PDB file of N, CA and C in Angstrom:
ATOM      1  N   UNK N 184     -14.120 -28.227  31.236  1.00 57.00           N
ATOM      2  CA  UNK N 184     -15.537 -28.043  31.081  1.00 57.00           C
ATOM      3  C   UNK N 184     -15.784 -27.039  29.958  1.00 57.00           C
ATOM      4  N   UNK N 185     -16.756 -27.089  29.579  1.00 57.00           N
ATOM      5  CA  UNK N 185     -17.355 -26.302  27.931  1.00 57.00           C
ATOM      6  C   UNK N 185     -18.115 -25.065  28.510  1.00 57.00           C
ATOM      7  N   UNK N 186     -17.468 -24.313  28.069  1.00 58.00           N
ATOM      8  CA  UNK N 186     -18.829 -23.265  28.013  1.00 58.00           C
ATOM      9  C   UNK N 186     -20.095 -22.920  27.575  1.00 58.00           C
ATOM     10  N   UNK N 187     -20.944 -23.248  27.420  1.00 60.00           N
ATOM     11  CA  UNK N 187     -22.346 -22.976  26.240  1.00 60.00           C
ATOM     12  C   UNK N 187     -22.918 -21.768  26.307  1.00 60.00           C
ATOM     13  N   UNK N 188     -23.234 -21.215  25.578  1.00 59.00           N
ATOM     14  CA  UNK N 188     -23.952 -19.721  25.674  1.00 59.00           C
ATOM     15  C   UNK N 188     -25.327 -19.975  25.334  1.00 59.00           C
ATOM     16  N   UNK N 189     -26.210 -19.210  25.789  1.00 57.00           N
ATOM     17  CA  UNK N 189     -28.028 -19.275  24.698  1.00 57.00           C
ATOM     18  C   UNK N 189     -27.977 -18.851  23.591  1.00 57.00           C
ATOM     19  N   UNK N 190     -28.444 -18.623  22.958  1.00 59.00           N
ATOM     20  CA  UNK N 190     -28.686 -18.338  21.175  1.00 59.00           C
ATOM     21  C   UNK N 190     -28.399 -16.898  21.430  1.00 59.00           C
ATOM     22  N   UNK N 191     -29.205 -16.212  22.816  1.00 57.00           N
ATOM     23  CA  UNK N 191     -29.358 -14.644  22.553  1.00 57.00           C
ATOM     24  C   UNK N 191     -28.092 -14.101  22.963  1.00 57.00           C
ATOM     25  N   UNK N 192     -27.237 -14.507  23.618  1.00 53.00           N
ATOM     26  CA  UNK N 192     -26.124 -14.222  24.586  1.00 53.00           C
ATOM     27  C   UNK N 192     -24.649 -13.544  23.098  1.00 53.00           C
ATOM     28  N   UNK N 193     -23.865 -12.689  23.424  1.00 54.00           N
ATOM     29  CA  UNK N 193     -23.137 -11.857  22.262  1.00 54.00           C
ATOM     30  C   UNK N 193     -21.666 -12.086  22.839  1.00 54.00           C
ATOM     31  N   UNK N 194     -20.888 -12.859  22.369  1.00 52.00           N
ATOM     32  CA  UNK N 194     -19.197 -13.212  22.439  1.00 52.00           C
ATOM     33  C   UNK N 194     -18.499 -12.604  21.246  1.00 52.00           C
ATOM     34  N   UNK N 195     -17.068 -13.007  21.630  1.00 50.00           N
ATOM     35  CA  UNK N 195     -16.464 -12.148  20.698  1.00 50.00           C
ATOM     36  C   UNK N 195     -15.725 -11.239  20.802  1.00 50.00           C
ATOM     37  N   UNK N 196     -16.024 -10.404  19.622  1.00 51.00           N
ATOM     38  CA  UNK N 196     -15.449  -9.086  19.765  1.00 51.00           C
ATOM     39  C   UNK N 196     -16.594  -8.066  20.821  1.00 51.00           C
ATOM     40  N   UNK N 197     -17.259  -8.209  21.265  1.00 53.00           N
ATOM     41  CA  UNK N 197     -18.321  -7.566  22.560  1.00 53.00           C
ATOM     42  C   UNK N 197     -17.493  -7.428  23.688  1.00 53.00           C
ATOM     43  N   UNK N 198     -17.336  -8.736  24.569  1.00 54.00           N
ATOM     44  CA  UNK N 198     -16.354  -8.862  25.318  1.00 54.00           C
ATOM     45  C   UNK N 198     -14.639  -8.873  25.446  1.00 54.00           C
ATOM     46  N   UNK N 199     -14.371  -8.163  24.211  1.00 56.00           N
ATOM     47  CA  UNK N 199     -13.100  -8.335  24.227  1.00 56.00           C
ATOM     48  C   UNK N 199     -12.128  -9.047  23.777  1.00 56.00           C
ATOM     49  N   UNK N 200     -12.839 -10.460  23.692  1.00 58.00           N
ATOM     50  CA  UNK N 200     -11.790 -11.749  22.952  1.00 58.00           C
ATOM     51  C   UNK N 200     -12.340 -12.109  21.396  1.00 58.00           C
ATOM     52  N   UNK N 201     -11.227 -12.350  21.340  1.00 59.00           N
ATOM     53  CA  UNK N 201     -11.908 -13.077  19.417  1.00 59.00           C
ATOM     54  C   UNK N 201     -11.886 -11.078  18.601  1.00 59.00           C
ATOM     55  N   UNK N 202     -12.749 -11.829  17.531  1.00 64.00           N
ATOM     56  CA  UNK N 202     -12.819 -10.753  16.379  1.00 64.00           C
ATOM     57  C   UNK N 202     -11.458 -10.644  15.950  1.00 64.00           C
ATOM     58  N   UNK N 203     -12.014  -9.511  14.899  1.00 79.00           N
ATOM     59  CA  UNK N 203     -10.971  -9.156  14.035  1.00 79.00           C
ATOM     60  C   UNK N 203      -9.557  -8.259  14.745  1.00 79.00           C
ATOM     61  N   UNK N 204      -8.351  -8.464  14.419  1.00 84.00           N
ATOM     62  CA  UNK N 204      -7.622  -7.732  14.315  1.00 84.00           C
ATOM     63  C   UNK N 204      -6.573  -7.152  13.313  1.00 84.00           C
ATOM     64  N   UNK N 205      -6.189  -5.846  14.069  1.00 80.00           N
ATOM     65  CA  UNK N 205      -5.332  -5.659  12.323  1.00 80.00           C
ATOM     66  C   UNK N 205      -4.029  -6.116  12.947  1.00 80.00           C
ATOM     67  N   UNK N 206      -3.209  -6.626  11.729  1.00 86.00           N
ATOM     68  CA  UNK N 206      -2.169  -6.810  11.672  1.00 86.00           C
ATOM     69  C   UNK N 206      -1.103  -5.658  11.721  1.00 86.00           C
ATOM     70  N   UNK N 207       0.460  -6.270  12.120  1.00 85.00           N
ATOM     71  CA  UNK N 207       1.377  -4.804  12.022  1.00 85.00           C
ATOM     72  C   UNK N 207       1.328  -4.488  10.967  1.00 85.00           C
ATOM     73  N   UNK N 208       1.236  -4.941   9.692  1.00 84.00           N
ATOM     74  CA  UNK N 208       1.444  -4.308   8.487  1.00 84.00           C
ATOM     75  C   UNK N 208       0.146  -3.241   8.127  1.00 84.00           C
ATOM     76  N   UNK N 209      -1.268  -4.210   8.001  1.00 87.00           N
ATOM     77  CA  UNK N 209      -2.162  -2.932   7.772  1.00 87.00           C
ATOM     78  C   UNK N 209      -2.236  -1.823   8.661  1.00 87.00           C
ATOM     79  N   UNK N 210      -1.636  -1.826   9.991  1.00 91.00           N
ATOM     80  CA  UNK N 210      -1.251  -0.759  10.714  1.00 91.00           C
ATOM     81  C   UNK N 210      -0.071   0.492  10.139  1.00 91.00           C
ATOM     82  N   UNK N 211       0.906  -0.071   9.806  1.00 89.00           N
ATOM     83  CA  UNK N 211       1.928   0.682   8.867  1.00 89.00           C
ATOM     84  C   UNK N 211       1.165   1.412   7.552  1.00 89.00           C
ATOM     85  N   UNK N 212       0.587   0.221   7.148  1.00 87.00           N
ATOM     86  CA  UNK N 212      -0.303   0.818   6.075  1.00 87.00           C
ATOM     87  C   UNK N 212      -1.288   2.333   6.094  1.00 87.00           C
ATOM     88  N   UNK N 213      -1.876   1.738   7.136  1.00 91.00           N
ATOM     89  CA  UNK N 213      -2.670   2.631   7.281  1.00 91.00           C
ATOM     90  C   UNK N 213      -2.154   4.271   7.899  1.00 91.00           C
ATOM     91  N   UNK N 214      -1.228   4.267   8.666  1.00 93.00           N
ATOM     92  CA  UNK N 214      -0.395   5.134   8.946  1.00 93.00           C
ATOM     93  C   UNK N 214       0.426   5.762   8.171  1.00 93.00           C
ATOM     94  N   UNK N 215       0.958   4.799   7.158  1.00 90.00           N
ATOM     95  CA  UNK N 215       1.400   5.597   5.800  1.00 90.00           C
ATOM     96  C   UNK N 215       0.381   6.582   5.097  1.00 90.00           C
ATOM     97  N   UNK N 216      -0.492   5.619   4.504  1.00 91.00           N
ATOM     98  CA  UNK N 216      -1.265   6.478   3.677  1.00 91.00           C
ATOM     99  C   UNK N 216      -2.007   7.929   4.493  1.00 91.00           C
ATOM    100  N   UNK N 217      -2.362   7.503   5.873  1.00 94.00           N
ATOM    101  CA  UNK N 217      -2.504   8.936   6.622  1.00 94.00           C
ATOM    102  C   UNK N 217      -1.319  10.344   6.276  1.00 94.00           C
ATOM    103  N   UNK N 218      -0.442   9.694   6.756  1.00 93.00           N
ATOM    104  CA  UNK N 218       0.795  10.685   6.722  1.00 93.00           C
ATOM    105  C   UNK N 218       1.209  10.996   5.203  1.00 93.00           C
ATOM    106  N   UNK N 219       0.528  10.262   4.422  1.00 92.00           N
ATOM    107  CA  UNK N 219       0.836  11.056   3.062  1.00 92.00           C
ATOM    108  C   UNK N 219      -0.581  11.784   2.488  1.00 92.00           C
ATOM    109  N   UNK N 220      -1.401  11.336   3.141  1.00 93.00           N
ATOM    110  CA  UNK N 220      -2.530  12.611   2.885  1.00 93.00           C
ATOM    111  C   UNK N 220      -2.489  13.842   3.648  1.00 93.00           C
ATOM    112  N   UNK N 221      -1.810  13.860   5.119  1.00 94.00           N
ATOM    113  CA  UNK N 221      -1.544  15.443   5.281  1.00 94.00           C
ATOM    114  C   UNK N 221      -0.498  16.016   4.909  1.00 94.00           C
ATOM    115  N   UNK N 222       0.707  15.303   4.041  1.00 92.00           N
ATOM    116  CA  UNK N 222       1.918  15.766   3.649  1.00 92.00           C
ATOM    117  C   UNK N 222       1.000  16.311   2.330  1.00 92.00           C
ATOM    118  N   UNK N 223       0.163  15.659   1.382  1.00 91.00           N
ATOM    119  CA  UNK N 223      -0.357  16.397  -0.166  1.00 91.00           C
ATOM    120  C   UNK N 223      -1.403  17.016   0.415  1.00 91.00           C
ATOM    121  N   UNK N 224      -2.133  17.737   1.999  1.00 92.00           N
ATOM    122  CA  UNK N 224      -3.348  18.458   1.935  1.00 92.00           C
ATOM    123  C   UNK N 224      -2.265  19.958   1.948  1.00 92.00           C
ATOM    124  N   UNK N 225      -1.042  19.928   2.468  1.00 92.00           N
ATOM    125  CA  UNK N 225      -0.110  20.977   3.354  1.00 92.00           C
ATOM    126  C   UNK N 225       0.705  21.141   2.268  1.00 92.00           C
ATOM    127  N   UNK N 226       0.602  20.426   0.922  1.00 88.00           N
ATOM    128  CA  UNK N 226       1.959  20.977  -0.117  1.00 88.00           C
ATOM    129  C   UNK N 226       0.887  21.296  -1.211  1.00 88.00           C
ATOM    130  N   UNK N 227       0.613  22.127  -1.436  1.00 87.00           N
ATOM    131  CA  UNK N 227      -0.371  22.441  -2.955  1.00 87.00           C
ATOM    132  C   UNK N 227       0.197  23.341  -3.972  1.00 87.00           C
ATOM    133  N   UNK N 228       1.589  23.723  -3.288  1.00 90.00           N
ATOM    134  CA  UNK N 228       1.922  24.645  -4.419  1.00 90.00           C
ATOM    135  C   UNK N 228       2.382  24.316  -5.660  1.00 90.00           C
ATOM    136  N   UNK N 229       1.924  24.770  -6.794  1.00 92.00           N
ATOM    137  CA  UNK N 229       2.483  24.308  -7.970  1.00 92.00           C
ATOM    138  C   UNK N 229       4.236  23.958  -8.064  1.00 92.00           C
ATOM    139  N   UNK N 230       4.582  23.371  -8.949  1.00 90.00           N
ATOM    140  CA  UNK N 230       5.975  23.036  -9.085  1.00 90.00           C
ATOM    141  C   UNK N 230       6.452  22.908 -10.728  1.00 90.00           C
ATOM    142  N   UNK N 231       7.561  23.014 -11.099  1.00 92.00           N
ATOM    143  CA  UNK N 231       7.858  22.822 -12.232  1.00 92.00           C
ATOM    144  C   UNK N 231       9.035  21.546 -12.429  1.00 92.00           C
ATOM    145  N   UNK N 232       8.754  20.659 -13.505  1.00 88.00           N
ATOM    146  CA  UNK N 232       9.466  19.582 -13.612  1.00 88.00           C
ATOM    147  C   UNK N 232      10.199  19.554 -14.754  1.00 88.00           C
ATOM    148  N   UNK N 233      11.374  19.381 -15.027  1.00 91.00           N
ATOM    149  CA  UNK N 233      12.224  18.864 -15.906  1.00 91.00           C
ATOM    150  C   UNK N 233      12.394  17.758 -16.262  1.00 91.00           C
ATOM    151  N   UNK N 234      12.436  17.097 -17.509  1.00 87.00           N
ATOM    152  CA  UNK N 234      13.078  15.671 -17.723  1.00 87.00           C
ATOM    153  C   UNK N 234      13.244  15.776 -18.933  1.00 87.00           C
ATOM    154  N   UNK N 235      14.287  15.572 -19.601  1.00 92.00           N
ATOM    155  CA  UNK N 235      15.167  15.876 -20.361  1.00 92.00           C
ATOM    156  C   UNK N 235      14.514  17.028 -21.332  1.00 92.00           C
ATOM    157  N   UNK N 236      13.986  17.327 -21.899  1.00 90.00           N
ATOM    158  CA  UNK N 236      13.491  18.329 -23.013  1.00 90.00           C
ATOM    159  C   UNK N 236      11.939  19.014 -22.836  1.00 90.00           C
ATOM    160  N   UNK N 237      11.508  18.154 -21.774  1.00 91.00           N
ATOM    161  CA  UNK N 237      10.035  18.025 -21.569  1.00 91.00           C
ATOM    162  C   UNK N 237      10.250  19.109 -20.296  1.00 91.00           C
ATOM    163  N   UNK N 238       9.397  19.864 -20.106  1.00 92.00           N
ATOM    164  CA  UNK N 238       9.041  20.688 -18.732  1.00 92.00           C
ATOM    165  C   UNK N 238       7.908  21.159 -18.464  1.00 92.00           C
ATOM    166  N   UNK N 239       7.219  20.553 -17.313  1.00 89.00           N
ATOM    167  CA  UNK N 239       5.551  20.548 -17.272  1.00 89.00           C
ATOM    168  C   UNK N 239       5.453  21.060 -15.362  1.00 89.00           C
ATOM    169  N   UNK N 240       4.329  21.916 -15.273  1.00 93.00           N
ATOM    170  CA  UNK N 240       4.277  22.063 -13.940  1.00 93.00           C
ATOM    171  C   UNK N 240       2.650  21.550 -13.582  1.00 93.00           C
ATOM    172  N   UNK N 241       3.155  20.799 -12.260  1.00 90.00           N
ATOM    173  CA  UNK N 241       2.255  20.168 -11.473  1.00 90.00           C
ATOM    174  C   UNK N 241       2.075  20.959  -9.891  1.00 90.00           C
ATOM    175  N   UNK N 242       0.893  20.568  -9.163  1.00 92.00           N
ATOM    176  CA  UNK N 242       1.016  20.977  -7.895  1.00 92.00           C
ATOM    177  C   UNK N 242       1.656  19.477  -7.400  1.00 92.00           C
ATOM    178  N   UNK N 243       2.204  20.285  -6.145  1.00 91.00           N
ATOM    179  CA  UNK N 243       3.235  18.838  -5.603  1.00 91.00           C
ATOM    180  C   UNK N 243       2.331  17.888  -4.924  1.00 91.00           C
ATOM    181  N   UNK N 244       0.718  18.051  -4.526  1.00 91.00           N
ATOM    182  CA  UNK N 244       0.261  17.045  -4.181  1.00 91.00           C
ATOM    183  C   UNK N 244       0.165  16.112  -5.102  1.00 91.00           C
ATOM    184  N   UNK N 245       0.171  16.501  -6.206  1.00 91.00           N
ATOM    185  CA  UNK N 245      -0.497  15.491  -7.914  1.00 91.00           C
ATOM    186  C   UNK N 245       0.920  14.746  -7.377  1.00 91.00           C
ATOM    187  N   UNK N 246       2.150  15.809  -7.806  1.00 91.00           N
ATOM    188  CA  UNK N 246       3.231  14.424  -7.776  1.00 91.00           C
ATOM    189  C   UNK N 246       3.656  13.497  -6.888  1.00 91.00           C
ATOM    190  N   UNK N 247       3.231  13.955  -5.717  1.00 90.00           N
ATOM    191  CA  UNK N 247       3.412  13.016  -4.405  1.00 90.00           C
ATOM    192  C   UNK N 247       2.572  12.072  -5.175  1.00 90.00           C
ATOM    193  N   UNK N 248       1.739  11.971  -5.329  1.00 92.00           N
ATOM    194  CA  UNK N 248       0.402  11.129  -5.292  1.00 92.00           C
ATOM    195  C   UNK N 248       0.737  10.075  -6.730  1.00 92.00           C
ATOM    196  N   UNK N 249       1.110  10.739  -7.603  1.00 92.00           N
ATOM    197  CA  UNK N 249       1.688   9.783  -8.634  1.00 92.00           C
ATOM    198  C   UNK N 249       3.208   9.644  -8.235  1.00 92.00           C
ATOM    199  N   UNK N 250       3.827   9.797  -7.732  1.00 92.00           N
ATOM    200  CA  UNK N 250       5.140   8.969  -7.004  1.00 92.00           C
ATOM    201  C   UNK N 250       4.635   8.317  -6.030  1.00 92.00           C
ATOM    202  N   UNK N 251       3.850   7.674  -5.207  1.00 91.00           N
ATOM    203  CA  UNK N 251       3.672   7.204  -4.583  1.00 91.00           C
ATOM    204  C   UNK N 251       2.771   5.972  -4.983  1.00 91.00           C
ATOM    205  N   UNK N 252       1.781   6.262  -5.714  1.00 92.00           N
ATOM    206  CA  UNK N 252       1.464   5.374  -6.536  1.00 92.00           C
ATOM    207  C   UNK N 252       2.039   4.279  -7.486  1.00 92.00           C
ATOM    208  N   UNK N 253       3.172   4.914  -8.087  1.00 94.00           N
ATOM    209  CA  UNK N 253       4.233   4.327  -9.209  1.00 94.00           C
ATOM    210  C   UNK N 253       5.009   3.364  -8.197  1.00 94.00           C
ATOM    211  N   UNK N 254       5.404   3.754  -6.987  1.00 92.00           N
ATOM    212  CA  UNK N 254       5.956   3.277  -5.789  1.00 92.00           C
ATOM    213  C   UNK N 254       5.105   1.854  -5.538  1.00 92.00           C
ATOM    214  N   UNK N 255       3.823   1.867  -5.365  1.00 90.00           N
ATOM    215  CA  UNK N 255       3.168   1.081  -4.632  1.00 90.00           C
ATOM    216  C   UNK N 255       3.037  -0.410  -6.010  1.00 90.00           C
ATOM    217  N   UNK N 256       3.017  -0.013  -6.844  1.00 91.00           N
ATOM    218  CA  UNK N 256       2.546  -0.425  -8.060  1.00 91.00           C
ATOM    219  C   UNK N 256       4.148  -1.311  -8.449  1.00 91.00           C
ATOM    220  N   UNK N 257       5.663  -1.329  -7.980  1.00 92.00           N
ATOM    221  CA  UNK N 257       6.351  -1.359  -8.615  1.00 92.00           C
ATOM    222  C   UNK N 257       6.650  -2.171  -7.397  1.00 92.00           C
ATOM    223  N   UNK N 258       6.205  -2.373  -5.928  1.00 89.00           N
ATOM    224  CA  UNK N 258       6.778  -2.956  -4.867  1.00 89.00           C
ATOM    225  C   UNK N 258       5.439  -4.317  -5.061  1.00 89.00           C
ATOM    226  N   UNK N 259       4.319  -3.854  -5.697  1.00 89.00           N
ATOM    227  CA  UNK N 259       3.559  -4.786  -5.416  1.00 89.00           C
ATOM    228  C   UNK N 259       3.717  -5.766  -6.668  1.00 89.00           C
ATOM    229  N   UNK N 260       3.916  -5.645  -7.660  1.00 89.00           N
ATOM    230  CA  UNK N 260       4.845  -6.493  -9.133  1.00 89.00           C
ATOM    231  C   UNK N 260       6.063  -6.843  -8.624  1.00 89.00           C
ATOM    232  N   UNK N 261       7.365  -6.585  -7.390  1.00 89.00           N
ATOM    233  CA  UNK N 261       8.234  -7.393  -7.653  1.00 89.00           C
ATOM    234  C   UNK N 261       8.093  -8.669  -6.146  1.00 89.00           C
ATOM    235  N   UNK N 262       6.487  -8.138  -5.350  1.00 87.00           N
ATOM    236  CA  UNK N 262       6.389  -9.347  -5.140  1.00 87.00           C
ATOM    237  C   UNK N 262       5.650  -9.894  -5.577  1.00 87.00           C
ATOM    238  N   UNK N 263       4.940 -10.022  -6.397  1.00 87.00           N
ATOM    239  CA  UNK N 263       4.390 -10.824  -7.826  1.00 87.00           C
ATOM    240  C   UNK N 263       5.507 -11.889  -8.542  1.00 87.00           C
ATOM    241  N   UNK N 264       6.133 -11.191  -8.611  1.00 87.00           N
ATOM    242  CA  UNK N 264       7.326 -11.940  -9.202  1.00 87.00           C
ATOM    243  C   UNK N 264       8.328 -12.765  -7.865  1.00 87.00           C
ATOM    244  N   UNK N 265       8.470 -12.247  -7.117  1.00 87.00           N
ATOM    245  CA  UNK N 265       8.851 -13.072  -5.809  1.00 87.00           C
ATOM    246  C   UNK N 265       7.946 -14.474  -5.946  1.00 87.00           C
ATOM    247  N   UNK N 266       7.045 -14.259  -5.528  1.00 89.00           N
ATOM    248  CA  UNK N 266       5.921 -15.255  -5.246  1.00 89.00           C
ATOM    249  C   UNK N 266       5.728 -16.026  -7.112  1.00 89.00           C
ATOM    250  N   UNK N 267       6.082 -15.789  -8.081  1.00 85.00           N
ATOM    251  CA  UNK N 267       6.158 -16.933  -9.101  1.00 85.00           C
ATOM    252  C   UNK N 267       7.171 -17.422  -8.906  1.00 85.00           C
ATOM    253  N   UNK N 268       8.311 -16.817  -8.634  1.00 88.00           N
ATOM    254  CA  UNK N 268       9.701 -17.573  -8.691  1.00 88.00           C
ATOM    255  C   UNK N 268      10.185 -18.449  -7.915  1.00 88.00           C
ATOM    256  N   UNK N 269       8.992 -18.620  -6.780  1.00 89.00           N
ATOM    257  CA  UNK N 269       9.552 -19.465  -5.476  1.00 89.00           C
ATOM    258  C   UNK N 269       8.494 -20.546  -6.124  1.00 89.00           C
ATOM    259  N   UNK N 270       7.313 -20.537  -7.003  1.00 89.00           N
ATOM    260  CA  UNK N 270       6.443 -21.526  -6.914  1.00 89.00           C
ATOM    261  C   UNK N 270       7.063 -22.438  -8.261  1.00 89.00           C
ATOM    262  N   UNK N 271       7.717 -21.360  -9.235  1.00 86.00           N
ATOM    263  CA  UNK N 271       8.076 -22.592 -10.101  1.00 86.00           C
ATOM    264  C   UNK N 271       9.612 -23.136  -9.395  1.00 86.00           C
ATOM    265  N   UNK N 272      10.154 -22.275  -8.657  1.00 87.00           N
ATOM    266  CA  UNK N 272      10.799 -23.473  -7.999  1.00 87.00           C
ATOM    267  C   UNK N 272      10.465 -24.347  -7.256  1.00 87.00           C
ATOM    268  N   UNK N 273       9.866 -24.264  -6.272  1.00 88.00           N
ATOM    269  CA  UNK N 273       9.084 -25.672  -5.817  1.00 88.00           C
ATOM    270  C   UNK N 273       8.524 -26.503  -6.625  1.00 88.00           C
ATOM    271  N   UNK N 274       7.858 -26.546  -8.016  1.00 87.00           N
ATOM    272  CA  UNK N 274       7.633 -27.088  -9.263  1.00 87.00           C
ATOM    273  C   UNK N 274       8.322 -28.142  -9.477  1.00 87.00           C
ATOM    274  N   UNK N 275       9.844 -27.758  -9.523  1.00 87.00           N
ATOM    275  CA  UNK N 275      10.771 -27.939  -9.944  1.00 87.00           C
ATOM    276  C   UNK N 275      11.501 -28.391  -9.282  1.00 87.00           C
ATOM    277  N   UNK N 276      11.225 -28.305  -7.978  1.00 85.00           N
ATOM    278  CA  UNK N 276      12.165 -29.321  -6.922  1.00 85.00           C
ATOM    279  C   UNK N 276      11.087 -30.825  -6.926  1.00 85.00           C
ATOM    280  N   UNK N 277       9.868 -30.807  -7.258  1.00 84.00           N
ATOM    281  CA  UNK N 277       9.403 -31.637  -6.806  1.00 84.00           C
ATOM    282  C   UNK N 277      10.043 -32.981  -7.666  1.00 84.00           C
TER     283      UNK N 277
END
């Protein structure tokens, strides 16, 4: 048997079923990026960097924040490249 509701009646996410949920990953996600905003609110002290001839000082939240960035940016291009390499192979199997 069917259920019917009236026009005014509210299902869903109201009662519990349906709606949105997050997935495990935007959960990780989101838990990451938490835990790296109180790791750069709790590290502010300046730092000094070396690389080969060059020596520049940053506070360590800046560099968390651009290592982590460079991070995100370098995982999200090699599945960019994952995801072309499987499509021109399927291309190519066809």
């Amino acid at each position: 048997m069917v259920e019917q509701t009236s026009p005014g009646s509210t299902t869903g996410a109201a009662d519990g079923h349906g709606g949105a949920r997050l997935s495990g990953g935007v959960i990780a996600t989101l838990v990451g990026v938490g835990l790296l905003l109180v790791f750069m609110i709790q590290n502010t002290a300046p730092i000094t960097l070396h690389f080969l001839f060059w020596s520049w000082s940053w506070p360590l939240w800046l560099f968390t924040l651009v290592t982590a960035l460079l991070g995100a940016v370098v995982w999200f291009g090699l599945g960019v490249l994952r995801r072309h390499r499987r499509r021109v192979a399927r291309r190519a199997a066809r």
